[in-house]
mmCIF file of C-alpha atoms in Angstrom:
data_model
loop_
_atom_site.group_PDB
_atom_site.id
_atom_site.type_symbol
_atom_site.label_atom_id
_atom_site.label_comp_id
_atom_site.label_asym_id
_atom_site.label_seq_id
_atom_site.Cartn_x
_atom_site.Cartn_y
_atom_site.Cartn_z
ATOM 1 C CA UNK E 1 -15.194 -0.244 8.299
ATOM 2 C CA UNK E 2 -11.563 -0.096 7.496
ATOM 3 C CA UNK E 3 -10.426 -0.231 11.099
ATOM 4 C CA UNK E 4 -11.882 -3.822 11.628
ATOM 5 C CA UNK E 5 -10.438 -4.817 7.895
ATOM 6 C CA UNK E 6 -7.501 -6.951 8.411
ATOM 7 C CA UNK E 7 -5.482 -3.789 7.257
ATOM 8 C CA UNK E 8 -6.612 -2.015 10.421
ATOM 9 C CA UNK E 9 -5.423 -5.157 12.599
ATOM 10 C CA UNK E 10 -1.778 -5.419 10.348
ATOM 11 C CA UNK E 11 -1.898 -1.495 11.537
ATOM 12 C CA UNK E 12 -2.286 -2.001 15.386
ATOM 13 C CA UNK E 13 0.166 -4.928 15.395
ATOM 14 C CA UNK E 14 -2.885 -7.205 15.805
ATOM 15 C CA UNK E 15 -1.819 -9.503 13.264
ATOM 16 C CA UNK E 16 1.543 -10.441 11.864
ATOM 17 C CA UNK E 17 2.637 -9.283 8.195
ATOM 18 C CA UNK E 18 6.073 -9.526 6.446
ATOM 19 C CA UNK E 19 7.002 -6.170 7.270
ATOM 20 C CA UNK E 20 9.425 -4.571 4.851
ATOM 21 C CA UNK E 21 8.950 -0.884 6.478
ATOM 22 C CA UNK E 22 7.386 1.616 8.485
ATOM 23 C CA UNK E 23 7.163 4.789 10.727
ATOM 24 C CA UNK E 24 4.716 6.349 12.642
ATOM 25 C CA UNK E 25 2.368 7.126 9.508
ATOM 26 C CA UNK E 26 2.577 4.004 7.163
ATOM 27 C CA UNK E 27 3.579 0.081 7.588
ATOM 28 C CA UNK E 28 4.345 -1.609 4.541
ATOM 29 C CA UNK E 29 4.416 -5.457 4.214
ATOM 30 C CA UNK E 30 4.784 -7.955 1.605
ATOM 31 C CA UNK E 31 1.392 -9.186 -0.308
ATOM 32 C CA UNK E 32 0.247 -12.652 0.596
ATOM 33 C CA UNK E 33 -1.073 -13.001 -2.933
ATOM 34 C CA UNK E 34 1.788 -11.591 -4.854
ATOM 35 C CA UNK E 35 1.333 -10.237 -8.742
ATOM 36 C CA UNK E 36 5.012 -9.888 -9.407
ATOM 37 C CA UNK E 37 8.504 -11.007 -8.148
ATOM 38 C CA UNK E 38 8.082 -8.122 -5.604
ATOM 39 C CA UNK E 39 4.829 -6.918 -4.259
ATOM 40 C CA UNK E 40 4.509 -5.085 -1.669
ATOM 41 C CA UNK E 41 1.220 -3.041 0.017
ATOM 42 C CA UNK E 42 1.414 0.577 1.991
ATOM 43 C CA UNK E 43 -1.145 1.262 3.780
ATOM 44 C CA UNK E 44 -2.088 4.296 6.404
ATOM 45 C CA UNK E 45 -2.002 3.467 10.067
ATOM 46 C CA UNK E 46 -5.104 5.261 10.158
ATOM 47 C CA UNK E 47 -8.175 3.562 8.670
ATOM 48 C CA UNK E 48 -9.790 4.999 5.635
ATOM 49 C CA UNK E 49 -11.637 2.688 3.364
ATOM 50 C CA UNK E 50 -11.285 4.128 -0.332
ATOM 51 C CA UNK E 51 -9.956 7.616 -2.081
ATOM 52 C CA UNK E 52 -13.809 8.870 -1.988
ATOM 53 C CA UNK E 53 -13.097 9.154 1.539
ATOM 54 C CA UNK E 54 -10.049 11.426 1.953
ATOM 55 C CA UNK E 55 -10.449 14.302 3.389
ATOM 56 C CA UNK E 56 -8.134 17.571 2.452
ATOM 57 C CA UNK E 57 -6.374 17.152 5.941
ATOM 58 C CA UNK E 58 -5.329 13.393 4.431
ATOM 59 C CA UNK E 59 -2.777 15.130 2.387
ATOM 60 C CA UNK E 60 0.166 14.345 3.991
ATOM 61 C CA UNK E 61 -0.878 11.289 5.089
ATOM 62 C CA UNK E 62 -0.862 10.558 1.281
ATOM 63 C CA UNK E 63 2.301 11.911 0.268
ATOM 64 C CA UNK E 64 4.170 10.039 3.535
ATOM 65 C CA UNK E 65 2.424 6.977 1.811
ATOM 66 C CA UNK E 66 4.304 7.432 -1.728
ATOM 67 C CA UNK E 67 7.316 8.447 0.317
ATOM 68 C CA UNK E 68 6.976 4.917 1.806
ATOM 69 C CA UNK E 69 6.615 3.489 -1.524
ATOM 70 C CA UNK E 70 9.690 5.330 -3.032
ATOM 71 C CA UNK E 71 11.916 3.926 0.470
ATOM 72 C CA UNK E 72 10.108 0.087 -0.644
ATOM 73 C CA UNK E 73 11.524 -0.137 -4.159
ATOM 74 C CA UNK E 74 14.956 1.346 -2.850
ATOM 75 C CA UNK E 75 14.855 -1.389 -0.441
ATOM 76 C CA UNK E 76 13.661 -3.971 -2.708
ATOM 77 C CA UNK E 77 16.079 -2.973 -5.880
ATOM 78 C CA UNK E 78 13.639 -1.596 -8.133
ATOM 79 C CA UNK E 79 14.990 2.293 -7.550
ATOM 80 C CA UNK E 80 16.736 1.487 -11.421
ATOM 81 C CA UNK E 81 14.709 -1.240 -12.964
ATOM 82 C CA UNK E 82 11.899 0.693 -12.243
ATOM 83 C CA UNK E 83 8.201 -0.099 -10.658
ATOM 84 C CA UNK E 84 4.657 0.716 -10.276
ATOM 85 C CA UNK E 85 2.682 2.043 -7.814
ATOM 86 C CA UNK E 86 -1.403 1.269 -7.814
ATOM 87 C CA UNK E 87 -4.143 2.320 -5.875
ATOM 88 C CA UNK E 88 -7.775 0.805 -6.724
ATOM 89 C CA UNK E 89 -10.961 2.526 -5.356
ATOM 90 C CA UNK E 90 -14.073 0.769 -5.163
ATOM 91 C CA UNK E 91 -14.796 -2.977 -5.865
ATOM 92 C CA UNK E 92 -14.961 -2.384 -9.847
ATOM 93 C CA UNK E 93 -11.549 -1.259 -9.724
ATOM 94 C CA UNK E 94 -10.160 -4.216 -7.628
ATOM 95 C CA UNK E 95 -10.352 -2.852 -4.132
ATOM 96 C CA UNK E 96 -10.835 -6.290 -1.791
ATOM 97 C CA UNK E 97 -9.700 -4.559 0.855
ATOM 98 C CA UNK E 98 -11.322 -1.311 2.148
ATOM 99 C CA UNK E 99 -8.348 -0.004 3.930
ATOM 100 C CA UNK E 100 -6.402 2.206 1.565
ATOM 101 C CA UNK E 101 -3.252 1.027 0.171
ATOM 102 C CA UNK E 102 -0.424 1.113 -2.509
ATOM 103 C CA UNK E 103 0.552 -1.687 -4.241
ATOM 104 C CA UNK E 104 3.826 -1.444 -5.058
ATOM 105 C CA UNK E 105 5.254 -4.054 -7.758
ATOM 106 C CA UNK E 106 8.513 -5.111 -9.395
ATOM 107 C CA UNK E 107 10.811 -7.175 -10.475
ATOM 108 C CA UNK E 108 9.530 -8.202 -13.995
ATOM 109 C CA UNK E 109 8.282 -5.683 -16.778
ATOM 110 C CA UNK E 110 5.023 -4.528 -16.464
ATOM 111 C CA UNK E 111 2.703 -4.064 -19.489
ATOM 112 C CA UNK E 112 0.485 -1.668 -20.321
ATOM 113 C CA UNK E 113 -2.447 -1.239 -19.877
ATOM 114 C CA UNK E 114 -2.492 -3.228 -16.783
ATOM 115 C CA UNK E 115 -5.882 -4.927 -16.434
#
């Protein structure tokens, strides 16, 4: 379950992260495996384990979660360079975590397709 993922404990303050942001809804912290010059993850402070399992009153937990990811590249410098924002579902898409979350990198160009 997401809630015992080491999202959920980053989310109760159970375990330290590089924090970069957060509010009531969303903490954002700095990957420990990083992809680009910045990469940073938002995740929900509530636990839900993958897209499938949204649930139509998720919505703004969602959009508070790009919100967060839009105040993370203004933060980091990316606003004009530009970034990406990724979310994987599922273990065939890359999802090691089951904890939603945004990945949110920068700071070199990013090819496409990406993977």
């Amino acid at each position: 379950m997401s809630e015992d993922s080491i999202f959920g404990k980053i989310a109760r303050g159970e375990m330290d992260a590089d924090v970069v942001y957060e509010n009531e809804q969303v903490i954002a912290f700095r990957d420990i495996n990083p992809q680009a010059p910045t990469h940073v993850l938002v995740i929900p402070r509530k636990p839900i384990a993958t897209i499938n399992d949204l649930e139509p009153g998720d919505r703004e937990l969602v959009g508070e979660m790009f919100l967060a990811a839009k105040e993370v590249a203004r933060l980091e410098g990316l606003s004009e360079s530009g970034y990406r924002v990724v979310m994987n579902c599922g273990e065939g898409a890359g999802q090691t975590v089951f904890h939603i979350h945004l990945h949110v990198l920068g700071g070199r160009d990013l090819k496409w397709p990406p993977g």
